[in-house]
């Protein structure tokens, strides 16, 4: 499996089969990632999401991607920092459950945003440690997945991810 980090917009990853949404419990459009994804997907996405809502922190559900240039959207509800406890477990569950769906649907490439680190207030460095620990736990057991990309909005966030992921990336080479 190839792990990479990229600066950009999660709603504009045309070479990726499934993109991950930093969703709200109602699986509706919102700000940040959820806003960008729903805007690009069109109203059909919210309509399809209705039957799965509400979801709990740590849960993930999969839908079609509608007008997005991908096949699937995996919607994860991250923990609100300081509110949903224990935050690291709930955030790790997001990554684990998303990767479980990736395997079930035999998805070959997936892109994640930094779940919970925007409106939900999770400090980026700590959230990155959680993402890296899940990859260390399940990384090499993923049969279908060939490419896993983290898409970060800012250069500063990208630098944090790059630094923390480098040991794993080098190990997988
Ligand atoms: N592409 C990639 N990353 C982005 C994008 C984008 N288009 N937009 C923001 N980010 P957030 P959360 C970064 O708030 O913290 C929504 O309103 C952003 O800088 O999207 O899980 C939902 O409706 C941050 O680092 O997700 C929920 O109510 C990270 O993505 C709530 O926010 C996540 O920021 C979810 O909050």
Coordinates of C-alpha atoms and ligand atoms in Angstrom, one line a residue:
X1 CA 0.0 0.0 0.0
X2 CA 1.1 3.5 -0.9
X3 CA 0.5 6.2 1.6
X4 CA 0.8 9.8 0.5
X5 CA 0.0 13.3 1.8
X6 CA -1.2 16.1 -0.4
X7 CA -2.4 19.7 0.0
X8 CA -5.7 20.4 -1.5
X9 CA -9.5 20.0 -1.5
X10 CA -10.9 16.6 -0.6
X11 CA -13.8 17.3 -3.0
X12 CA -11.3 17.5 -5.9
X13 CA -9.5 14.1 -5.9
X14 CA -10.6 12.7 -9.3
X15 CA -8.0 9.9 -9.3
X16 CA -9.3 8.4 -6.0
X17 CA -12.1 5.8 -5.7
X18 CA -13.5 6.8 -2.3
X19 CA -13.3 10.0 -0.4
X20 CA -14.0 10.4 3.3
X21 CA -16.3 13.0 4.6
X22 CA -15.8 14.7 8.0
X23 CA -19.6 14.5 8.5
X24 CA -22.1 15.8 11.0
X25 CA -24.5 13.3 12.8
X26 CA -27.4 14.1 10.5
X27 CA -25.2 13.5 7.4
X28 CA -26.2 16.8 6.0
X29 CA -24.2 19.5 4.3
X30 CA -22.3 21.9 6.6
X31 CA -19.1 23.9 6.7
X32 CA -15.6 22.7 5.9
X33 CA -15.2 19.2 4.4
X34 CA -18.9 18.4 4.5
X35 CA -19.8 21.6 2.8
X36 CA -17.3 21.1 0.0
X37 CA -18.3 17.4 -0.5
X38 CA -22.1 18.1 -0.6
X39 CA -21.7 21.1 -2.8
X40 CA -19.7 19.1 -5.4
X41 CA -21.9 16.0 -5.1
X42 CA -25.2 17.8 -5.5
X43 CA -28.5 17.3 -3.6
X44 CA -28.7 13.6 -4.4
X45 CA -26.0 12.9 -1.8
X46 CA -28.0 14.4 1.1
X47 CA -31.1 12.6 -0.1
X48 CA -29.2 9.2 -0.1
X49 CA -27.7 10.0 3.3
X50 CA -31.2 10.5 4.9
X51 CA -31.7 6.8 5.4
X52 CA -28.5 6.3 7.4
X53 CA -28.9 9.4 9.8
X54 CA -28.2 10.0 12.6
X55 CA -24.9 8.3 13.2
X56 CA -22.8 8.2 16.4
X57 CA -19.2 9.5 16.9
X58 CA -16.8 6.9 15.5
X59 CA -19.3 5.4 13.1
X60 CA -18.9 5.4 9.3
X61 CA -21.4 4.8 6.5
X62 CA -20.8 4.5 2.7
X63 CA -22.8 6.1 -0.1
X64 CA -22.5 6.7 -3.8
X65 CA -20.6 9.8 -4.8
X66 CA -23.2 11.4 -7.1
X67 CA -21.7 14.3 -9.1
X68 CA -18.3 13.9 -7.5
X69 CA -15.6 12.4 -9.6
X70 CA -15.3 9.4 -7.3
X71 CA -17.3 6.2 -6.8
X72 CA -18.0 6.4 -3.1
X73 CA -18.2 8.8 -0.2
X74 CA -17.5 7.3 3.3
X75 CA -19.1 9.5 5.9
X76 CA -17.4 9.5 9.3
X77 CA -18.6 11.3 12.4
X78 CA -15.6 12.4 14.4
X79 CA -15.7 13.3 18.1
X80 CA -16.3 16.9 19.2
X81 CA -13.1 17.6 21.2
X82 CA -13.9 18.1 24.9
X83 CA -17.4 16.8 24.5
X84 CA -17.4 13.2 23.1
X85 CA -15.2 11.0 25.3
X86 CA -12.8 9.3 25.0
X87 CA -11.7 11.3 22.0
X88 CA -8.8 9.2 20.8
X89 CA -10.9 6.0 20.8
X90 CA -13.8 7.6 18.9
X91 CA -11.5 9.2 16.4
X92 CA -9.6 5.9 15.9
X93 CA -13.0 4.2 15.4
X94 CA -13.7 6.6 12.5
X95 CA -10.5 5.5 10.7
X96 CA -11.0 1.8 11.6
X97 CA -14.6 1.8 10.4
X98 CA -13.8 3.7 7.2
X99 CA -11.1 1.2 6.4
X100 CA -13.4 -1.7 7.2
X101 CA -15.8 -0.3 4.5
X102 CA -12.9 0.1 2.1
X103 CA -12.2 -3.6 2.5
X104 CA -15.8 -4.7 2.3
X105 CA -16.3 -2.8 -1.0
X106 CA -12.8 -3.8 -2.3
X107 CA -11.9 -0.2 -2.8
X108 CA -8.4 0.4 -4.2
X109 CA -7.8 4.0 -3.3
X110 CA -9.2 6.3 -0.5
X111 CA -8.6 9.9 0.5
X112 CA -9.0 11.1 4.1
X113 CA -9.3 14.7 5.4
X114 CA -8.1 15.5 9.0
X115 CA -11.4 14.4 10.6
X116 CA -12.4 16.4 13.7
X117 CA -9.6 19.0 13.4
X118 CA -11.8 21.9 12.1
X119 CA -15.2 22.8 13.6
X120 CA -14.9 19.9 16.1
X121 CA -11.7 21.4 17.6
X122 CA -9.4 18.3 17.8
X123 CA -5.7 19.5 18.0
X124 CA -4.1 18.6 14.7
X125 CA -0.9 17.0 16.1
X126 CA -2.9 14.7 18.4
X127 CA -5.4 13.8 15.7
X128 CA -2.6 12.9 13.4
X129 CA -1.1 10.6 16.0
X130 CA -4.5 8.8 16.1
X131 CA -4.6 8.4 12.3
X132 CA -1.0 7.1 12.2
X133 CA -1.6 4.7 15.1
X134 CA -4.6 3.1 13.2
X135 CA -2.5 2.8 10.1
X136 CA 0.2 1.1 12.1
X137 CA -2.4 -1.3 13.5
X138 CA -4.2 -2.2 10.3
X139 CA -2.0 -0.9 7.5
X140 CA -0.5 -4.0 6.1
X141 CA -3.6 -6.1 6.5
X142 CA -5.6 -4.2 3.9
X143 CA -5.9 -6.5 0.9
X144 CA -7.8 -4.3 -1.6
X145 CA -6.3 -0.9 -0.8
X146 CA -3.4 0.2 -3.0
X147 CA -3.4 3.9 -2.2
X148 CA -4.3 5.9 0.9
X149 CA -4.0 9.7 0.6
X150 CA -4.4 12.3 3.4
X151 CA -5.6 15.6 1.9
X152 CA -4.8 18.6 4.1
X153 CA -6.1 22.1 3.6
X154 CA -3.0 24.0 4.7
X155 CA 0.8 23.7 4.3
X156 CA 1.2 23.7 8.1
X157 CA -1.1 20.8 8.5
X158 CA 0.6 19.0 5.6
X159 CA 4.0 19.5 7.3
X160 CA 2.6 17.8 10.5
X161 CA 1.2 14.9 8.6
X162 CA 4.4 14.4 6.6
X163 CA 6.6 14.4 9.7
X164 CA 4.4 12.0 11.6
X165 CA 3.8 9.6 8.6
X166 CA 7.3 9.4 7.3
X167 CA 8.5 6.5 9.5
X168 CA 5.5 4.4 8.3
X169 CA 5.8 5.5 4.7
X170 CA 9.5 4.5 4.8
X171 CA 8.7 1.2 6.4
X172 CA 6.1 0.3 3.7
X173 CA 8.5 1.1 0.9
Ligands
LIG1 N1 -10.6 19.7 1.8 C1 -9.7 19.2 2.7 N2 -9.7 19.6 4.0 C2 -10.5 20.6 4.4 C3 -11.5 21.1 3.5 C4 -11.5 20.7 2.1 N3 -12.4 21.1 1.3 N4 -12.3 22.0 4.2 C5 -11.8 22.1 5.4 N5 -10.7 21.2 5.6 P1 -14.1 20.2 9.3 P2 -14.7 18.5 11.6 C6 -9.9 20.8 6.7 O1 -14.6 21.4 10.1 O2 -13.7 19.2 12.5 C7 -18.9 20.6 9.4 O3 -19.5 21.8 9.4 C8 -10.0 21.7 7.9 O4 -9.0 22.7 7.9 O5 -14.6 20.1 7.9 O6 -14.7 16.9 11.6 C9 -19.7 19.3 9.5 O7 -21.0 19.6 9.1 C10 -9.8 20.8 9.1 O8 -8.4 20.6 9.3 O9 -14.5 18.8 10.0 C11 -19.7 19.0 11.0 O10 -20.7 19.6 11.7 C12 -10.3 19.4 8.6 O11 -10.5 19.6 7.2 C13 -18.4 19.5 11.4 O12 -18.0 20.5 10.5 C14 -11.7 19.1 9.2 O13 -12.5 20.2 9.3 C15 -17.3 18.5 11.4 O14 -16.1 19.0 12.0

